[in-house]
Amino acid sequence: MHARRALSLAATYAVLLIAVLLTLAPFALSVITALKTPRQFVQDGPLALPSPLTLENFTSLFTTSEGGFVTPLVVTVQMVAVILVGQMVFSVLAAYAFALLRFPGRDLLFWVYVATLMVPQVVVVVPLYLMMSEAGMRNTFWALVLPFVLGSPYAIFLLRENFRGMSTELMDAMRLDGAGTLRLLWNLVIPLNRPIIVTLVLITVVTHWNSFMWPLIITSGPTWQTVTVATSALQSQYSSNWTLVMAATTLAMLPLIALFVIFQRQITRSIGASTLR
């Protein structure tokens, strides 16, 4: 029995190790390539370790004519920040209304709105593009953020389910003390649901930081270029210089990795809370 259990554990860990290697290998290859010179990459191949390490590719992104990576970074940070604030504010308010307020057609409206999750994004790209063009907002910052700033069906669904599981006694007690809806949200609902809100913040940041198709379609030129579009343009323009392309890719990954490391405890708590519910 002990031998069978040990063999089962060994097989499980072997499968997990293979999965980890397959998941992390592209990221490791990106970092290794970014730390090489173009000459070393050509001579030693992509799998060789950088010797010596160099930051030339990262500095080239910002200091040479091949770079111009500052503007895409600034545009992406601004875009993600505006979308994040808008989605969190409107998603929390909508989820509170759908979970705890009573009004005619509440459940029907909620499920119709959530059903939009099943519509592929590519289906709505053309109507959105025509709307933005007719409004004169093509190739502007507002065209990047307006289609996504007024809440997210996924966030509203997840928050509604968590809000419905809250204790009504605490809310009734605060209402007896004279608390209004906004005070109830700020002092009770949001603190009690902080782990799931932090998880939604990370999901929103990752989703829109990595957004490619919509920024590519609605913008043109370098003025409102995002990180993903700038990296794609760099790859097509300098396809032979893979070290520069991998430096841009690595740079685009760093903020997301930092966010995950900082908030990983909140993510774990939200998963545990969802499991207990």
mmCIF file of C-alpha atoms in Angstrom:
data_model
loop_
_atom_site.group_PDB
_atom_site.id
_atom_site.type_symbol
_atom_site.label_atom_id
_atom_site.label_comp_id
_atom_site.label_asym_id
_atom_site.label_seq_id
_atom_site.Cartn_x
_atom_site.Cartn_y
_atom_site.Cartn_z
ATOM 1 C CA MET A 1 0.000 0.000 0.000
ATOM 2 C CA HIS A 2 2.825 2.391 0.881
ATOM 3 C CA ALA A 3 4.604 1.605 -2.372
ATOM 4 C CA ARG A 4 1.421 2.175 -4.375
ATOM 5 C CA ARG A 5 0.782 5.495 -2.606
ATOM 6 C CA ALA A 6 4.371 6.614 -3.173
ATOM 7 C CA LEU A 7 4.112 5.679 -6.845
ATOM 8 C CA SER A 8 0.847 7.604 -7.166
ATOM 9 C CA LEU A 9 2.376 10.701 -5.535
ATOM 10 C CA ALA A 10 5.446 10.455 -7.767
ATOM 11 C CA ALA A 11 3.264 10.261 -10.878
ATOM 12 C CA THR A 12 1.176 13.224 -9.703
ATOM 13 C CA TYR A 13 4.219 15.385 -9.044
ATOM 14 C CA ALA A 14 5.753 14.343 -12.359
ATOM 15 C CA VAL A 15 2.649 15.501 -14.232
ATOM 16 C CA LEU A 16 2.593 18.752 -12.246
ATOM 17 C CA LEU A 17 6.291 19.328 -12.947
ATOM 18 C CA ILE A 18 5.752 18.819 -16.670
ATOM 19 C CA ALA A 19 2.818 21.241 -16.592
ATOM 20 C CA VAL A 20 4.925 23.843 -14.750
ATOM 21 C CA LEU A 21 7.764 23.496 -17.232
ATOM 22 C CA LEU A 22 5.440 23.815 -20.220
ATOM 23 C CA THR A 23 3.788 26.887 -18.657
ATOM 24 C CA LEU A 24 6.952 28.699 -17.576
ATOM 25 C CA ALA A 25 9.221 27.756 -20.489
ATOM 26 C CA PRO A 26 7.961 30.512 -22.859
ATOM 27 C CA PHE A 27 8.408 33.170 -20.176
ATOM 28 C CA ALA A 28 11.879 31.929 -19.273
ATOM 29 C CA LEU A 29 12.859 31.881 -22.958
ATOM 30 C CA SER A 30 11.602 35.442 -23.336
ATOM 31 C CA VAL A 31 13.717 36.683 -20.412
ATOM 32 C CA ILE A 32 16.815 34.759 -21.520
ATOM 33 C CA THR A 33 16.547 36.107 -25.060
ATOM 34 C CA ALA A 34 15.984 39.670 -23.837
ATOM 35 C CA LEU A 35 19.249 39.544 -21.871
ATOM 36 C CA LYS A 36 21.347 38.593 -24.922
ATOM 37 C CA THR A 37 22.914 40.696 -27.632
ATOM 38 C CA PRO A 38 21.662 40.058 -31.185
ATOM 39 C CA ARG A 39 25.055 38.626 -32.103
ATOM 40 C CA GLN A 40 25.040 36.179 -29.207
ATOM 41 C CA PHE A 41 21.479 35.128 -30.044
ATOM 42 C CA VAL A 42 22.480 34.303 -33.613
ATOM 43 C CA GLN A 43 25.704 32.529 -32.692
ATOM 44 C CA ASP A 44 24.618 30.527 -29.624
ATOM 45 C CA GLY A 45 20.949 29.953 -30.403
ATOM 46 C CA PRO A 46 17.822 30.748 -28.366
ATOM 47 C CA LEU A 47 18.337 28.113 -25.643
ATOM 48 C CA ALA A 48 21.847 29.184 -24.598
ATOM 49 C CA LEU A 49 22.163 31.227 -21.427
ATOM 50 C CA PRO A 50 23.199 34.864 -21.869
ATOM 51 C CA SER A 51 26.929 35.349 -21.375
ATOM 52 C CA PRO A 52 27.480 38.071 -20.442
ATOM 53 C CA LEU A 53 24.138 39.535 -19.369
ATOM 54 C CA THR A 54 23.211 42.757 -21.114
ATOM 55 C CA LEU A 55 20.452 45.340 -20.699
ATOM 56 C CA GLU A 56 21.104 46.822 -24.125
ATOM 57 C CA ASN A 57 17.785 45.661 -25.520
ATOM 58 C CA PHE A 58 15.801 47.306 -22.711
ATOM 59 C CA THR A 59 17.626 50.611 -23.055
ATOM 60 C CA SER A 60 17.130 50.474 -26.830
ATOM 61 C CA LEU A 61 13.375 50.409 -26.316
ATOM 62 C CA PHE A 62 13.536 53.881 -24.805
ATOM 63 C CA THR A 63 16.628 55.546 -26.236
ATOM 64 C CA THR A 64 16.879 54.655 -29.922
ATOM 65 C CA SER A 65 14.706 55.190 -32.965
ATOM 66 C CA GLU A 66 13.731 51.517 -32.753
ATOM 67 C CA GLY A 67 12.132 52.154 -29.379
ATOM 68 C CA GLY A 68 9.569 54.785 -28.645
ATOM 69 C CA PHE A 69 8.151 52.493 -25.968
ATOM 70 C CA VAL A 70 7.459 55.259 -23.456
ATOM 71 C CA THR A 71 4.268 56.490 -25.111
ATOM 72 C CA PRO A 72 2.665 53.014 -25.375
ATOM 73 C CA LEU A 73 3.427 52.369 -21.707
ATOM 74 C CA VAL A 74 1.880 55.674 -20.631
ATOM 75 C CA VAL A 75 -1.191 55.145 -22.827
ATOM 76 C CA THR A 76 -1.680 51.597 -21.542
ATOM 77 C CA VAL A 77 -1.360 52.626 -17.894
ATOM 78 C CA GLN A 78 -3.879 55.440 -18.371
ATOM 79 C CA MET A 79 -6.284 53.197 -20.278
ATOM 80 C CA VAL A 80 -6.144 50.406 -17.682
ATOM 81 C CA ALA A 81 -6.514 52.873 -14.789
ATOM 82 C CA VAL A 82 -9.636 54.527 -16.236
ATOM 83 C CA ILE A 83 -11.248 51.192 -17.164
ATOM 84 C CA LEU A 84 -10.392 49.720 -13.755
ATOM 85 C CA VAL A 85 -11.932 52.585 -11.787
ATOM 86 C CA GLY A 86 -15.025 52.662 -13.993
ATOM 87 C CA GLN A 87 -15.592 48.919 -13.943
ATOM 88 C CA MET A 88 -15.128 48.585 -10.200
ATOM 89 C CA VAL A 89 -17.432 51.501 -9.351
ATOM 90 C CA PHE A 90 -20.244 50.563 -11.744
ATOM 91 C CA SER A 91 -19.900 46.809 -11.153
ATOM 92 C CA VAL A 92 -20.159 47.199 -7.377
ATOM 93 C CA LEU A 93 -23.186 49.497 -7.666
ATOM 94 C CA ALA A 94 -24.930 47.248 -10.197
ATOM 95 C CA ALA A 95 -24.176 44.076 -8.239
ATOM 96 C CA TYR A 96 -25.551 45.675 -5.065
ATOM 97 C CA ALA A 97 -28.736 46.650 -6.877
ATOM 98 C CA PHE A 98 -29.207 43.202 -8.421
ATOM 99 C CA ALA A 99 -28.467 41.419 -5.123
ATOM 100 C CA LEU A 100 -30.107 43.502 -2.414
ATOM 101 C CA LEU A 101 -32.607 45.905 -3.976
ATOM 102 C CA ARG A 102 -36.051 44.988 -5.243
ATOM 103 C CA PHE A 103 -37.458 46.498 -8.435
ATOM 104 C CA PRO A 104 -39.625 45.236 -11.320
ATOM 105 C CA GLY A 105 -37.777 43.085 -13.861
ATOM 106 C CA ARG A 106 -34.645 42.791 -11.702
ATOM 107 C CA ASP A 107 -33.896 39.124 -12.344
ATOM 108 C CA LEU A 108 -34.802 39.290 -16.049
ATOM 109 C CA LEU A 109 -32.567 42.314 -16.590
ATOM 110 C CA PHE A 110 -29.718 40.653 -14.703
ATOM 111 C CA TRP A 111 -29.786 37.417 -16.689
ATOM 112 C CA VAL A 112 -30.146 39.226 -20.004
ATOM 113 C CA TYR A 113 -27.087 41.303 -19.124
ATOM 114 C CA VAL A 114 -25.086 38.279 -17.963
ATOM 115 C CA ALA A 115 -26.053 36.440 -21.176
ATOM 116 C CA THR A 116 -23.844 38.905 -23.081
ATOM 117 C CA LEU A 117 -20.886 36.916 -21.714
ATOM 118 C CA MET A 118 -21.715 34.250 -24.301
ATOM 119 C CA VAL A 119 -21.334 36.712 -27.191
ATOM 120 C CA PRO A 120 -17.789 36.564 -28.643
ATOM 121 C CA GLN A 121 -15.966 39.885 -28.627
ATOM 122 C CA VAL A 122 -15.248 39.634 -32.339
ATOM 123 C CA VAL A 123 -19.012 39.843 -33.035
ATOM 124 C CA VAL A 124 -19.338 43.317 -31.494
ATOM 125 C CA VAL A 125 -16.104 44.777 -32.861
ATOM 126 C CA VAL A 126 -17.636 46.052 -36.103
ATOM 127 C CA PRO A 127 -20.697 47.708 -34.448
ATOM 128 C CA LEU A 128 -18.440 49.298 -31.826
ATOM 129 C CA TYR A 129 -16.070 50.549 -34.513
ATOM 130 C CA LEU A 130 -18.939 52.096 -36.482
ATOM 131 C CA MET A 131 -20.325 53.742 -33.340
ATOM 132 C CA MET A 132 -16.968 55.251 -32.424
ATOM 133 C CA SER A 133 -16.355 56.402 -35.989
ATOM 134 C CA GLU A 134 -19.769 58.059 -36.247
ATOM 135 C CA ALA A 135 -19.164 59.797 -32.918
ATOM 136 C CA GLY A 136 -15.822 61.126 -34.189
ATOM 137 C CA MET A 137 -13.833 59.273 -31.539
ATOM 138 C CA ARG A 138 -11.764 56.949 -33.722
ATOM 139 C CA ASN A 139 -8.062 57.077 -32.846
ATOM 140 C CA THR A 140 -8.745 58.812 -29.518
ATOM 141 C CA PHE A 141 -8.205 57.815 -25.902
ATOM 142 C CA TRP A 142 -11.950 57.666 -25.212
ATOM 143 C CA ALA A 143 -12.426 55.122 -27.976
ATOM 144 C CA LEU A 144 -10.085 52.825 -26.050
ATOM 145 C CA VAL A 145 -11.952 53.041 -22.753
ATOM 146 C CA LEU A 146 -15.644 53.861 -23.334
ATOM 147 C CA PRO A 147 -16.759 50.375 -24.504
ATOM 148 C CA PHE A 148 -15.431 48.827 -21.269
ATOM 149 C CA VAL A 149 -15.687 51.466 -18.548
ATOM 150 C CA LEU A 150 -19.353 50.997 -17.566
ATOM 151 C CA GLY A 151 -19.064 47.687 -15.766
ATOM 152 C CA SER A 152 -18.353 44.070 -16.632
ATOM 153 C CA PRO A 153 -20.964 41.271 -16.804
ATOM 154 C CA TYR A 154 -18.512 38.816 -15.247
ATOM 155 C CA ALA A 155 -17.668 41.169 -12.368
ATOM 156 C CA ILE A 156 -21.321 41.984 -11.727
ATOM 157 C CA PHE A 157 -22.265 38.293 -11.703
ATOM 158 C CA LEU A 158 -19.460 37.372 -9.293
ATOM 159 C CA LEU A 159 -20.094 40.307 -6.960
ATOM 160 C CA ARG A 160 -23.862 39.716 -6.940
ATOM 161 C CA GLU A 161 -23.399 36.124 -5.818
ATOM 162 C CA ASN A 162 -21.075 37.241 -3.015
ATOM 163 C CA PHE A 163 -23.355 40.069 -1.921
ATOM 164 C CA ARG A 164 -26.328 37.711 -1.706
ATOM 165 C CA GLY A 165 -24.407 35.542 0.753
ATOM 166 C CA MET A 166 -23.850 38.380 3.214
ATOM 167 C CA SER A 167 -25.544 38.561 6.602
ATOM 168 C CA THR A 168 -28.647 40.740 6.396
ATOM 169 C CA GLU A 169 -28.529 41.385 10.159
ATOM 170 C CA LEU A 170 -25.426 43.567 9.837
ATOM 171 C CA MET A 171 -26.984 45.603 7.031
ATOM 172 C CA ASP A 172 -30.242 46.012 8.932
ATOM 173 C CA ALA A 173 -28.317 47.198 11.980
ATOM 174 C CA MET A 174 -26.467 49.828 9.944
ATOM 175 C CA ARG A 175 -29.716 51.004 8.367
ATOM 176 C CA LEU A 176 -31.244 51.405 11.832
ATOM 177 C CA ASP A 177 -28.255 53.608 12.700
ATOM 178 C CA GLY A 178 -29.138 55.854 9.765
ATOM 179 C CA ALA A 179 -26.643 54.588 7.187
ATOM 180 C CA GLY A 180 -27.531 55.216 3.561
ATOM 181 C CA THR A 181 -26.746 53.045 0.584
ATOM 182 C CA LEU A 182 -23.337 54.559 -0.181
ATOM 183 C CA ARG A 183 -22.220 54.412 3.454
ATOM 184 C CA LEU A 184 -23.433 50.816 3.669
ATOM 185 C CA LEU A 185 -21.421 49.949 0.594
ATOM 186 C CA TRP A 186 -18.246 51.709 1.708
ATOM 187 C CA ASN A 187 -18.213 50.655 5.376
ATOM 188 C CA LEU A 188 -19.681 47.159 5.221
ATOM 189 C CA VAL A 189 -20.179 45.550 1.818
ATOM 190 C CA ILE A 190 -16.799 46.408 0.281
ATOM 191 C CA PRO A 191 -14.683 45.503 3.372
ATOM 192 C CA LEU A 192 -16.439 42.151 3.754
ATOM 193 C CA ASN A 193 -15.898 41.358 0.071
ATOM 194 C CA ARG A 194 -12.361 42.757 -0.272
ATOM 195 C CA PRO A 195 -10.709 39.480 -1.426
ATOM 196 C CA ILE A 196 -13.105 38.987 -4.351
ATOM 197 C CA ILE A 197 -12.860 42.674 -5.283
ATOM 198 C CA VAL A 198 -9.056 42.472 -5.327
ATOM 199 C CA THR A 199 -9.287 39.378 -7.526
ATOM 200 C CA LEU A 200 -11.580 41.238 -9.928
ATOM 201 C CA VAL A 201 -9.133 44.144 -9.947
ATOM 202 C CA LEU A 202 -6.350 41.794 -11.034
ATOM 203 C CA ILE A 203 -8.527 40.141 -13.673
ATOM 204 C CA THR A 204 -9.502 43.553 -15.061
ATOM 205 C CA VAL A 205 -5.919 44.804 -15.146
ATOM 206 C CA VAL A 206 -4.614 41.659 -16.836
ATOM 207 C CA THR A 207 -7.455 41.574 -19.372
ATOM 208 C CA HIS A 208 -7.094 45.157 -20.535
ATOM 209 C CA TRP A 209 -3.313 45.325 -20.230
ATOM 210 C CA ASN A 210 -3.179 42.394 -22.656
ATOM 211 C CA SER A 211 -5.961 43.740 -24.887
ATOM 212 C CA PHE A 212 -4.834 43.695 -28.510
ATOM 213 C CA MET A 213 -7.628 43.438 -31.052
ATOM 214 C CA TRP A 214 -9.670 46.505 -30.069
ATOM 215 C CA PRO A 215 -6.696 48.924 -29.699
ATOM 216 C CA LEU A 216 -5.314 47.642 -33.012
ATOM 217 C CA ILE A 217 -8.600 48.324 -34.818
ATOM 218 C CA ILE A 218 -9.694 51.616 -33.253
ATOM 219 C CA THR A 219 -6.307 53.407 -33.231
ATOM 220 C CA SER A 220 -3.708 54.124 -35.880
ATOM 221 C CA GLY A 221 -0.272 55.645 -35.636
ATOM 222 C CA PRO A 222 1.914 55.965 -32.527
ATOM 223 C CA THR A 223 -0.149 58.544 -30.611
ATOM 224 C CA TRP A 224 -2.565 56.151 -28.873
ATOM 225 C CA GLN A 225 -0.646 52.912 -29.370
ATOM 226 C CA THR A 226 -0.818 50.441 -26.485
ATOM 227 C CA VAL A 227 1.916 48.097 -25.288
ATOM 228 C CA THR A 228 0.524 45.064 -27.107
ATOM 229 C CA VAL A 229 0.130 46.914 -30.407
ATOM 230 C CA ALA A 230 3.593 48.486 -30.062
ATOM 231 C CA THR A 231 5.145 45.069 -29.404
ATOM 232 C CA SER A 232 3.364 43.611 -32.423
ATOM 233 C CA ALA A 233 4.550 46.487 -34.625
ATOM 234 C CA LEU A 234 8.078 46.031 -33.302
ATOM 235 C CA GLN A 235 7.972 42.359 -34.159
ATOM 236 C CA SER A 236 6.809 42.931 -37.726
ATOM 237 C CA GLN A 237 9.199 45.820 -38.306
ATOM 238 C CA TYR A 238 12.256 44.278 -36.699
ATOM 239 C CA SER A 239 11.515 40.579 -37.121
ATOM 240 C CA SER A 240 15.218 39.717 -37.342
ATOM 241 C CA ASN A 241 15.994 41.383 -34.003
ATOM 242 C CA TRP A 242 14.306 38.916 -31.679
ATOM 243 C CA THR A 243 16.236 40.136 -28.653
ATOM 244 C CA LEU A 244 14.547 43.542 -28.920
ATOM 245 C CA VAL A 245 11.139 41.939 -29.394
ATOM 246 C CA MET A 246 11.640 39.697 -26.350
ATOM 247 C CA ALA A 247 12.761 42.692 -24.288
ATOM 248 C CA ALA A 248 9.474 44.426 -25.102
ATOM 249 C CA THR A 249 7.541 41.259 -24.246
ATOM 250 C CA THR A 250 9.363 40.861 -20.937
ATOM 251 C CA LEU A 251 8.777 44.505 -20.073
ATOM 252 C CA ALA A 252 5.054 44.099 -20.768
ATOM 253 C CA MET A 253 4.895 41.083 -18.411
ATOM 254 C CA LEU A 254 6.651 42.648 -15.421
ATOM 255 C CA PRO A 255 3.759 44.794 -14.074
ATOM 256 C CA LEU A 256 1.358 41.842 -14.171
ATOM 257 C CA ILE A 257 3.809 39.566 -12.366
ATOM 258 C CA ALA A 258 4.389 42.232 -9.710
ATOM 259 C CA LEU A 259 0.641 42.637 -9.151
ATOM 260 C CA PHE A 260 0.170 38.897 -8.768
ATOM 261 C CA VAL A 261 3.022 38.619 -6.241
ATOM 262 C CA ILE A 262 1.654 41.530 -4.199
ATOM 263 C CA PHE A 263 -1.971 40.372 -4.112
ATOM 264 C CA GLN A 264 -1.621 36.585 -4.182
ATOM 265 C CA ARG A 265 -2.912 36.253 -0.597
ATOM 266 C CA GLN A 266 -6.101 38.105 -1.506
ATOM 267 C CA ILE A 267 -6.598 35.776 -4.479
ATOM 268 C CA THR A 268 -6.178 32.726 -2.229
ATOM 269 C CA ARG A 269 -8.678 34.139 0.260
ATOM 270 C CA SER A 270 -11.235 34.820 -2.454
ATOM 271 C CA ILE A 271 -10.937 31.245 -3.744
ATOM 272 C CA GLY A 272 -11.375 29.916 -0.217
ATOM 273 C CA ALA A 273 -14.376 32.148 0.427
ATOM 274 C CA SER A 274 -16.015 31.080 -2.850
ATOM 275 C CA THR A 275 -15.438 27.421 -1.965
ATOM 276 C CA LEU A 276 -17.010 27.838 1.482
ATOM 277 C CA ARG A 277 -20.036 29.521 -0.034
#
